[in-house]
PDB file of C-alpha atoms and ligand atoms in Angstrom:
ATOM      1  CA  MET A   1      20.094  42.161-126.276  1.00  0.00           C
ATOM      2  CA  SER A   2      17.915  41.999-129.846  1.00  0.00           C
ATOM      3  CA  GLY A   3      16.932  45.469-128.881  1.00  0.00           C
ATOM      4  CA  MET A   4      19.863  46.571-130.104  1.00  0.00           C
ATOM      5  CA  ILE A   5      19.699  45.356-133.457  1.00  0.00           C
ATOM      6  CA  LYS A   6      18.500  47.779-135.772  1.00  0.00           C
ATOM      7  CA  LEU A   7      15.863  46.199-138.464  1.00  0.00           C
ATOM      8  CA  LYS A   8      15.512  47.479-142.015  1.00  0.00           C
ATOM      9  CA  SER A   9      12.752  48.894-143.883  1.00  0.00           C
ATOM     10  CA  MET A  10      12.255  47.503-147.618  1.00  0.00           C
ATOM     11  CA  GLN A  11      13.649  51.323-148.817  1.00  0.00           C
ATOM     12  CA  GLU A  12      16.946  50.526-146.644  1.00  0.00           C
ATOM     13  CA  ILE A  13      17.330  47.242-147.924  1.00  0.00           C
ATOM     14  CA  LYS A  14      16.891  48.890-151.629  1.00  0.00           C
ATOM     15  CA  LEU A  15      20.153  51.188-150.671  1.00  0.00           C
ATOM     16  CA  MET A  16      21.901  48.367-148.792  1.00  0.00           C
ATOM     17  CA  ARG A  17      21.531  46.870-152.720  1.00  0.00           C
ATOM     18  CA  GLU A  18      22.749  49.352-154.559  1.00  0.00           C
ATOM     19  CA  ALA A  19      26.309  49.079-152.254  1.00  0.00           C
ATOM     20  CA  GLY A  20      26.169  45.336-152.371  1.00  0.00           C
ATOM     21  CA  ARG A  21      26.100  45.363-155.783  1.00  0.00           C
ATOM     22  CA  ILE A  22      29.184  47.619-156.003  1.00  0.00           C
ATOM     23  CA  VAL A  23      30.952  45.250-153.546  1.00  0.00           C
ATOM     24  CA  ALA A  24      29.764  43.229-155.987  1.00  0.00           C
ATOM     25  CA  GLU A  25      31.352  44.090-159.436  1.00  0.00           C
ATOM     26  CA  VAL A  26      34.860  44.743-157.071  1.00  0.00           C
ATOM     27  CA  LEU A  27      34.865  41.161-156.622  1.00  0.00           C
ATOM     28  CA  GLN A  28      34.114  40.535-159.734  1.00  0.00           C
ATOM     29  CA  GLU A  29      37.554  43.028-160.927  1.00  0.00           C
ATOM     30  CA  MET A  30      39.189  41.065-158.198  1.00  0.00           C
ATOM     31  CA  GLU A  31      39.333  37.875-159.549  1.00  0.00           C
ATOM     32  CA  ASN A  32      39.328  39.077-163.185  1.00  0.00           C
ATOM     33  CA  SER A  33      42.716  40.497-162.217  1.00  0.00           C
ATOM     34  CA  ILE A  34      44.653  38.047-160.122  1.00  0.00           C
ATOM     35  CA  LYS A  35      46.908  36.565-161.506  1.00  0.00           C
ATOM     36  CA  VAL A  36      50.441  35.760-160.762  1.00  0.00           C
ATOM     37  CA  GLY A  37      53.193  38.530-160.242  1.00  0.00           C
ATOM     38  CA  ILE A  38      50.625  41.121-159.640  1.00  0.00           C
ATOM     39  CA  THR A  39      51.087  42.327-156.099  1.00  0.00           C
ATOM     40  CA  THR A  40      48.044  43.395-153.823  1.00  0.00           C
ATOM     41  CA  ALA A  41      48.969  47.163-154.350  1.00  0.00           C
ATOM     42  CA  MET A  42      47.571  46.976-158.112  1.00  0.00           C
ATOM     43  CA  LEU A  43      44.600  44.760-156.658  1.00  0.00           C
ATOM     44  CA  ASP A  44      44.008  47.738-154.124  1.00  0.00           C
ATOM     45  CA  LYS A  45      43.973  50.812-157.238  1.00  0.00           C
ATOM     46  CA  ILE A  46      42.184  48.545-158.865  1.00  0.00           C
ATOM     47  CA  ALA A  47      39.865  48.428-156.443  1.00  0.00           C
ATOM     48  CA  GLU A  48      39.521  51.686-155.072  1.00  0.00           C
ATOM     49  CA  LYS A  49      38.769  53.227-158.500  1.00  0.00           C
ATOM     50  CA  LEU A  50      35.865  51.261-158.890  1.00  0.00           C
ATOM     51  CA  ILE A  51      34.305  51.815-156.147  1.00  0.00           C
ATOM     52  CA  ARG A  52      34.957  56.083-157.188  1.00  0.00           C
ATOM     53  CA  ARG A  53      33.659  55.610-160.155  1.00  0.00           C
ATOM     54  CA  HIS A  54      30.238  54.086-158.989  1.00  0.00           C
ATOM     55  CA  GLY A  55      29.994  57.529-156.459  1.00  0.00           C
ATOM     56  CA  ALA A  56      30.476  55.065-153.667  1.00  0.00           C
ATOM     57  CA  GLU A  57      33.186  55.309-151.055  1.00  0.00           C
ATOM     58  CA  PRO A  58      36.298  52.542-149.565  1.00  0.00           C
ATOM     59  CA  ALA A  59      34.708  51.969-146.484  1.00  0.00           C
ATOM     60  CA  PHE A  60      38.033  50.274-145.234  1.00  0.00           C
ATOM     61  CA  LEU A  61      40.688  53.051-146.558  1.00  0.00           C
ATOM     62  CA  GLY A  62      41.164  55.194-143.255  1.00  0.00           C
ATOM     63  CA  TYR A  63      38.518  52.896-141.031  1.00  0.00           C
ATOM     64  CA  ASN A  64      40.505  53.334-137.577  1.00  0.00           C
ATOM     65  CA  ASN A  65      43.936  53.906-140.003  1.00  0.00           C
ATOM     66  CA  PHE A  66      43.672  50.234-141.780  1.00  0.00           C
ATOM     67  CA  PRO A  67      45.661  52.239-145.254  1.00  0.00           C
ATOM     68  CA  ALA A  68      44.275  51.148-147.852  1.00  0.00           C
ATOM     69  CA  SER A  69      40.326  50.529-149.951  1.00  0.00           C
ATOM     70  CA  ILE A  70      40.585  46.517-149.901  1.00  0.00           C
ATOM     71  CA  CYS A  71      42.528  44.049-147.154  1.00  0.00           C
ATOM     72  CA  ALA A  72      44.462  40.869-149.112  1.00  0.00           C
ATOM     73  CA  SER A  73      45.000  38.489-147.501  1.00  0.00           C
ATOM     74  CA  VAL A  74      47.400  35.774-148.689  1.00  0.00           C
ATOM     75  CA  ASN A  75      47.818  32.228-147.468  1.00  0.00           C
ATOM     76  CA  ASN A  76      48.616  32.308-144.028  1.00  0.00           C
ATOM     77  CA  GLU A  77      47.412  35.504-143.167  1.00  0.00           C
ATOM     78  CA  VAL A  78      43.215  34.842-142.670  1.00  0.00           C
ATOM     79  CA  VAL A  79      42.474  38.448-142.317  1.00  0.00           C
ATOM     80  CA  HIS A  80      42.764  42.131-142.244  1.00  0.00           C
ATOM     81  CA  GLY A  81      46.148  42.596-144.833  1.00  0.00           C
ATOM     82  CA  ILE A  82      47.238  45.016-145.483  1.00  0.00           C
ATOM     83  CA  PRO A  83      48.162  45.906-149.553  1.00  0.00           C
ATOM     84  CA  GLY A  84      51.580  45.837-150.700  1.00  0.00           C
ATOM     85  CA  LEU A  85      54.775  44.742-153.028  1.00  0.00           C
ATOM     86  CA  ARG A  86      53.604  41.459-152.371  1.00  0.00           C
ATOM     87  CA  ARG A  87      53.776  39.092-155.716  1.00  0.00           C
ATOM     88  CA  LEU A  88      51.504  36.719-155.655  1.00  0.00           C
ATOM     89  CA  GLU A  89      52.582  33.918-156.553  1.00  0.00           C
ATOM     90  CA  GLU A  90      52.466  30.288-158.564  1.00  0.00           C
ATOM     91  CA  GLY A  91      49.797  28.129-155.587  1.00  0.00           C
ATOM     92  CA  ASP A  92      49.057  31.492-153.506  1.00  0.00           C
ATOM     93  CA  ILE A  93      45.547  31.487-152.573  1.00  0.00           C
ATOM     94  CA  ILE A  94      44.507  35.386-151.247  1.00  0.00           C
ATOM     95  CA  SER A  95      41.736  36.141-149.789  1.00  0.00           C
ATOM     96  CA  ILE A  96      40.488  40.060-150.956  1.00  0.00           C
ATOM     97  CA  ASP A  97      37.235  41.599-148.128  1.00  0.00           C
ATOM     98  CA  VAL A  98      35.751  45.183-149.722  1.00  0.00           C
ATOM     99  CA  GLY A  99      33.569  46.892-148.181  1.00  0.00           C
ATOM    100  CA  VAL A 100      31.372  50.314-149.545  1.00  0.00           C
ATOM    101  CA  ARG A 101      29.183  52.890-149.010  1.00  0.00           C
ATOM    102  CA  LEU A 102      26.812  54.626-150.009  1.00  0.00           C
ATOM    103  CA  ASN A 103      23.797  56.594-150.254  1.00  0.00           C
ATOM    104  CA  GLY A 104      24.521  56.322-145.544  1.00  0.00           C
ATOM    105  CA  TYR A 105      24.990  52.335-146.039  1.00  0.00           C
ATOM    106  CA  TYR A 106      27.244  49.602-146.435  1.00  0.00           C
ATOM    107  CA  GLY A 107      28.250  46.708-148.013  1.00  0.00           C
ATOM    108  CA  ASP A 108      30.654  43.825-147.784  1.00  0.00           C
ATOM    109  CA  ALA A 109      31.464  40.705-149.003  1.00  0.00           C
ATOM    110  CA  ALA A 110      34.849  38.947-150.112  1.00  0.00           C
ATOM    111  CA  ALA A 111      35.413  35.239-151.455  1.00  0.00           C
ATOM    112  CA  THR A 112      39.049  33.851-151.356  1.00  0.00           C
ATOM    113  CA  PHE A 113      40.601  33.381-155.004  1.00  0.00           C
ATOM    114  CA  PRO A 114      43.825  31.024-156.590  1.00  0.00           C
ATOM    115  CA  ALA A 115      47.038  32.172-158.186  1.00  0.00           C
ATOM    116  CA  GLY A 116      47.396  30.195-160.710  1.00  0.00           C
ATOM    117  CA  LYS A 117      47.542  26.144-160.401  1.00  0.00           C
ATOM    118  CA  ILE A 118      46.790  25.570-157.026  1.00  0.00           C
ATOM    119  CA  SER A 119      47.618  22.700-154.915  1.00  0.00           C
ATOM    120  CA  PRO A 120      44.121  19.927-154.257  1.00  0.00           C
ATOM    121  CA  GLU A 121      44.586  20.864-149.815  1.00  0.00           C
ATOM    122  CA  ALA A 122      43.852  24.298-150.627  1.00  0.00           C
ATOM    123  CA  GLN A 123      40.544  24.378-153.177  1.00  0.00           C
ATOM    124  CA  LYS A 124      39.779  22.071-151.365  1.00  0.00           C
ATOM    125  CA  LEU A 125      39.423  24.424-148.228  1.00  0.00           C
ATOM    126  CA  ILE A 126      37.742  27.141-150.385  1.00  0.00           C
ATOM    127  CA  ASP A 127      35.015  25.542-151.562  1.00  0.00           C
ATOM    128  CA  VAL A 128      34.623  24.070-148.110  1.00  0.00           C
ATOM    129  CA  THR A 129      34.618  27.766-147.098  1.00  0.00           C
ATOM    130  CA  ARG A 130      32.279  28.655-149.683  1.00  0.00           C
ATOM    131  CA  ARG A 131      30.167  26.247-149.056  1.00  0.00           C
ATOM    132  CA  SER A 132      29.854  26.960-145.380  1.00  0.00           C
ATOM    133  CA  LEU A 133      28.696  30.250-145.982  1.00  0.00           C
ATOM    134  CA  GLN A 134      26.201  29.301-148.334  1.00  0.00           C
ATOM    135  CA  LYS A 135      24.798  27.153-145.356  1.00  0.00           C
ATOM    136  CA  ALA A 136      25.336  29.698-143.568  1.00  0.00           C
ATOM    137  CA  ILE A 137      22.724  31.899-145.516  1.00  0.00           C
ATOM    138  CA  GLU A 138      20.020  28.593-145.718  1.00  0.00           C
ATOM    139  CA  ALA A 139      19.815  28.668-142.092  1.00  0.00           C
ATOM    140  CA  MET A 140      19.270  32.439-141.902  1.00  0.00           C
ATOM    141  CA  GLN A 141      14.849  32.055-141.891  1.00  0.00           C
ATOM    142  CA  VAL A 142      12.253  33.506-139.806  1.00  0.00           C
ATOM    143  CA  GLY A 143      11.578  31.227-137.123  1.00  0.00           C
ATOM    144  CA  ASN A 144      15.727  30.337-136.787  1.00  0.00           C
ATOM    145  CA  ARG A 145      17.743  31.634-134.006  1.00  0.00           C
ATOM    146  CA  LEU A 146      20.782  33.479-134.464  1.00  0.00           C
ATOM    147  CA  SER A 147      22.750  30.497-133.244  1.00  0.00           C
ATOM    148  CA  ASP A 148      21.296  28.199-136.208  1.00  0.00           C
ATOM    149  CA  VAL A 149      23.560  30.433-138.408  1.00  0.00           C
ATOM    150  CA  SER A 150      27.003  29.965-136.768  1.00  0.00           C
ATOM    151  CA  HIS A 151      26.174  26.608-135.318  1.00  0.00           C
ATOM    152  CA  ALA A 152      25.771  26.261-139.710  1.00  0.00           C
ATOM    153  CA  VAL A 153      29.093  26.998-140.461  1.00  0.00           C
ATOM    154  CA  GLN A 154      31.254  25.085-137.217  1.00  0.00           C
ATOM    155  CA  ASP A 155      28.789  21.915-138.482  1.00  0.00           C
ATOM    156  CA  TYR A 156      30.298  21.919-142.167  1.00  0.00           C
ATOM    157  CA  VAL A 157      33.251  22.613-141.438  1.00  0.00           C
ATOM    158  CA  GLU A 158      34.315  20.732-138.748  1.00  0.00           C
ATOM    159  CA  GLY A 159      32.350  17.720-141.016  1.00  0.00           C
ATOM    160  CA  ASN A 160      35.154  18.419-143.881  1.00  0.00           C
ATOM    161  CA  SER A 161      37.545  18.212-141.186  1.00  0.00           C
ATOM    162  CA  LEU A 162      38.877  22.005-141.261  1.00  0.00           C
ATOM    163  CA  SER A 163      38.317  24.637-138.569  1.00  0.00           C
ATOM    164  CA  VAL A 164      36.494  27.413-137.860  1.00  0.00           C
ATOM    165  CA  VAL A 165      38.351  31.020-136.849  1.00  0.00           C
ATOM    166  CA  ARG A 166      37.249  31.731-133.551  1.00  0.00           C
ATOM    167  CA  ASN A 167      38.406  35.590-132.303  1.00  0.00           C
ATOM    168  CA  TYR A 168      36.746  36.909-136.108  1.00  0.00           C
ATOM    169  CA  VAL A 169      33.091  37.331-136.332  1.00  0.00           C
ATOM    170  CA  GLY A 170      30.393  38.733-138.789  1.00  0.00           C
ATOM    171  CA  HIS A 171      28.318  41.150-137.746  1.00  0.00           C
ATOM    172  CA  GLY A 172      25.241  43.342-138.919  1.00  0.00           C
ATOM    173  CA  ILE A 173      25.444  45.840-140.968  1.00  0.00           C
ATOM    174  CA  GLY A 174      23.344  49.068-141.940  1.00  0.00           C
ATOM    175  CA  GLU A 175      24.607  52.954-141.465  1.00  0.00           C
ATOM    176  CA  ALA A 176      27.156  51.974-139.489  1.00  0.00           C
ATOM    177  CA  MET A 177      29.631  48.961-141.416  1.00  0.00           C
ATOM    178  CA  HIS A 178      29.322  47.005-138.039  1.00  0.00           C
ATOM    179  CA  GLU A 179      26.318  46.690-135.778  1.00  0.00           C
ATOM    180  CA  GLU A 180      24.521  44.399-133.125  1.00  0.00           C
ATOM    181  CA  PRO A 181      24.418  41.293-133.358  1.00  0.00           C
ATOM    182  CA  GLN A 182      27.964  39.709-133.957  1.00  0.00           C
ATOM    183  CA  VAL A 183      27.552  36.944-135.767  1.00  0.00           C
ATOM    184  CA  PRO A 184      30.714  34.129-134.372  1.00  0.00           C
ATOM    185  CA  ASN A 185      31.024  30.593-137.369  1.00  0.00           C
ATOM    186  CA  PHE A 186      30.757  28.237-134.591  1.00  0.00           C
ATOM    187  CA  GLY A 187      28.199  27.313-131.379  1.00  0.00           C
ATOM    188  CA  LEU A 188      25.677  25.400-130.166  1.00  0.00           C
ATOM    189  CA  PRO A 189      22.042  25.618-132.548  1.00  0.00           C
ATOM    190  CA  GLY A 190      19.073  27.606-131.435  1.00  0.00           C
ATOM    191  CA  ARG A 191      20.329  29.923-129.225  1.00  0.00           C
ATOM    192  CA  GLY A 192      20.266  33.923-129.334  1.00  0.00           C
ATOM    193  CA  PRO A 193      17.744  36.418-130.932  1.00  0.00           C
ATOM    194  CA  ALA A 194      15.176  35.222-133.699  1.00  0.00           C
ATOM    195  CA  LEU A 195      15.817  35.941-137.090  1.00  0.00           C
ATOM    196  CA  GLN A 196      13.205  38.015-137.928  1.00  0.00           C
ATOM    197  CA  PRO A 197      12.257  40.548-141.532  1.00  0.00           C
ATOM    198  CA  GLY A 198      14.700  43.203-141.776  1.00  0.00           C
ATOM    199  CA  LEU A 199      17.856  41.780-140.572  1.00  0.00           C
ATOM    200  CA  VAL A 200      20.467  42.244-142.441  1.00  0.00           C
ATOM    201  CA  LEU A 201      24.503  40.922-141.346  1.00  0.00           C
ATOM    202  CA  ALA A 202      27.440  39.829-143.271  1.00  0.00           C
ATOM    203  CA  ILE A 203      28.226  36.657-142.462  1.00  0.00           C
ATOM    204  CA  GLU A 204      31.733  36.026-143.183  1.00  0.00           C
ATOM    205  CA  PRO A 205      33.277  32.273-142.133  1.00  0.00           C
ATOM    206  CA  MET A 206      37.175  32.164-141.683  1.00  0.00           C
ATOM    207  CA  VAL A 207      38.358  29.071-142.517  1.00  0.00           C
ATOM    208  CA  ASN A 208      41.812  27.197-141.149  1.00  0.00           C
ATOM    209  CA  THR A 209      44.001  24.271-142.777  1.00  0.00           C
ATOM    210  CA  GLY A 210      44.838  23.645-139.354  1.00  0.00           C
ATOM    211  CA  SER A 211      44.014  24.622-135.652  1.00  0.00           C
ATOM    212  CA  TRP A 212      41.890  27.279-135.346  1.00  0.00           C
ATOM    213  CA  GLU A 213      44.035  29.458-133.608  1.00  0.00           C
ATOM    214  CA  VAL A 214      45.601  32.982-135.633  1.00  0.00           C
ATOM    215  CA  LYS A 215      47.431  36.129-134.173  1.00  0.00           C
ATOM    216  CA  VAL A 216      48.104  39.223-135.052  1.00  0.00           C
ATOM    217  CA  LEU A 217      51.279  40.086-137.261  1.00  0.00           C
ATOM    218  CA  LYS A 218      53.079  43.100-135.710  1.00  0.00           C
ATOM    219  CA  ASP A 219      51.779  45.484-137.699  1.00  0.00           C
ATOM    220  CA  LYS A 220      49.066  45.390-135.652  1.00  0.00           C
ATOM    221  CA  TRP A 221      46.192  44.360-138.612  1.00  0.00           C
ATOM    222  CA  THR A 222      47.461  41.537-140.255  1.00  0.00           C
ATOM    223  CA  VAL A 223      45.578  37.945-139.314  1.00  0.00           C
ATOM    224  CA  VAL A 224      47.762  35.015-139.556  1.00  0.00           C
ATOM    225  CA  THR A 225      47.063  31.690-138.694  1.00  0.00           C
ATOM    226  CA  GLY A 226      49.062  30.708-135.098  1.00  0.00           C
ATOM    227  CA  ASP A 227      50.782  27.336-137.080  1.00  0.00           C
ATOM    228  CA  GLY A 228      51.270  28.423-140.861  1.00  0.00           C
ATOM    229  CA  SER A 229      48.635  26.758-141.990  1.00  0.00           C
ATOM    230  CA  LEU A 230      46.428  27.765-144.925  1.00  0.00           C
ATOM    231  CA  SER A 231      43.178  30.447-144.655  1.00  0.00           C
ATOM    232  CA  ALA A 232      40.319  30.817-146.158  1.00  0.00           C
ATOM    233  CA  HIS A 233      37.573  33.936-145.616  1.00  0.00           C
ATOM    234  CA  PHE A 234      34.316  34.394-147.629  1.00  0.00           C
ATOM    235  CA  GLU A 235      31.515  37.008-147.124  1.00  0.00           C
ATOM    236  CA  HIS A 236      27.862  37.980-147.654  1.00  0.00           C
ATOM    237  CA  THR A 237      25.828  40.562-147.192  1.00  0.00           C
ATOM    238  CA  VAL A 238      22.270  39.042-146.356  1.00  0.00           C
ATOM    239  CA  ALA A 239      19.087  40.946-145.978  1.00  0.00           C
ATOM    240  CA  LEU A 240      16.555  38.406-144.360  1.00  0.00           C
ATOM    241  CA  GLY A 241      13.057  38.727-146.306  1.00  0.00           C
ATOM    242  CA  ASP A 242       9.173  37.730-145.492  1.00  0.00           C
ATOM    243  CA  ASN A 243      10.061  35.902-148.669  1.00  0.00           C
ATOM    244  CA  GLY A 244      14.194  34.382-147.040  1.00  0.00           C
ATOM    245  CA  PRO A 245      17.705  35.326-147.329  1.00  0.00           C
ATOM    246  CA  GLU A 246      18.376  37.861-150.222  1.00  0.00           C
ATOM    247  CA  ILE A 247      22.123  37.963-150.477  1.00  0.00           C
ATOM    248  CA  LEU A 248      22.796  41.979-151.242  1.00  0.00           C
ATOM    249  CA  THR A 249      26.117  41.439-152.370  1.00  0.00           C
ATOM    250  CA  THR A 250      25.768  40.680-155.695  1.00  0.00           C
ATOM    251  CA  SER A 251      25.943  41.916-159.074  1.00  0.00           C
ATOM    252  CA  ASN A 252      23.774  41.578-161.921  1.00  0.00           C
ATOM    253  CA  LEU A 253      26.689  40.886-164.648  1.00  0.00           C
ATOM    254  CA  THR A 254      26.965  37.001-164.483  1.00  0.00           C
TER     255      THR A 254
HETATM  256 MG1  LIG B   1      32.822  42.178-142.725  1.00  0.00          MG
END
C-alpha cells in the first residue's frame, strides 16, 4: 500500500512551497475581503485574479467540471460549495478551499471565516476545527503511522463534543492534486503506512456541530450536513522532513 505513495525530493518540496505560498496568500486575501453583503462569486473572482497574477492556475476550475476557482461553503455546507450570488449575512460562517498549480505542483488549503459577529457555538466550532488540524500536523512525525494523524483529529474533536465528517478525507498531494494515501479524520492509532521524510499530505478536518452524516445537494457538488447543523473545514498542505512537519501553505505576509 505504501508503495503507491510518492515521496518528494527536496527540490520538489521547494516547488510545492512556492505553490503553497500562493494558496496562503489567497486565503489571507479571502479573510480580508469577507464581509456582510459580499457574494461568494465576488470572492471567487478576487481569488482567481490573485492566483493568475502569480502565474499560477486555479486547480479547482474545471476539475471534474467544477465551475469556479474556490469552493465556498456557508454554514451547514461542509465542502465543495459553488460560488454564486448568495450574499453573506451577519453571523454566517464560510469555509473557503483554494487549490493552485504552479510549475507542475499543487498546493491545497482551506479555512473557515466569520462574517460579522458570530454565535459562541460557531466560534467554538471554528476554534476546535483549526486546533484539530494543528493536532494532526503535530502527529505527522517520522516513527508514527498514518492513522496517528487521523486519530489526532478525531480524539480532539470528539473530546470537544463535536463530530468528524467520515465521507470525505485528506490526501497525498504533489504532481497531482489527489495522490495516495487517503487521510481520514478518524480511526484507531498505530495503523497504516509508516510516515517517512518526503511524505506530503493535504490534511483537512471537516467538523460538524451535530451528527457526522452528510449529503450532497442536487447540484451534485455541495456537501451539507444531514441534520442542518453547522460545519467548518481547515486544511494545510504539509511536508514531512527530517526535522518534522513543515506547513507548505503558509505565507510570509504575516
Ligand atoms: Mg484537499
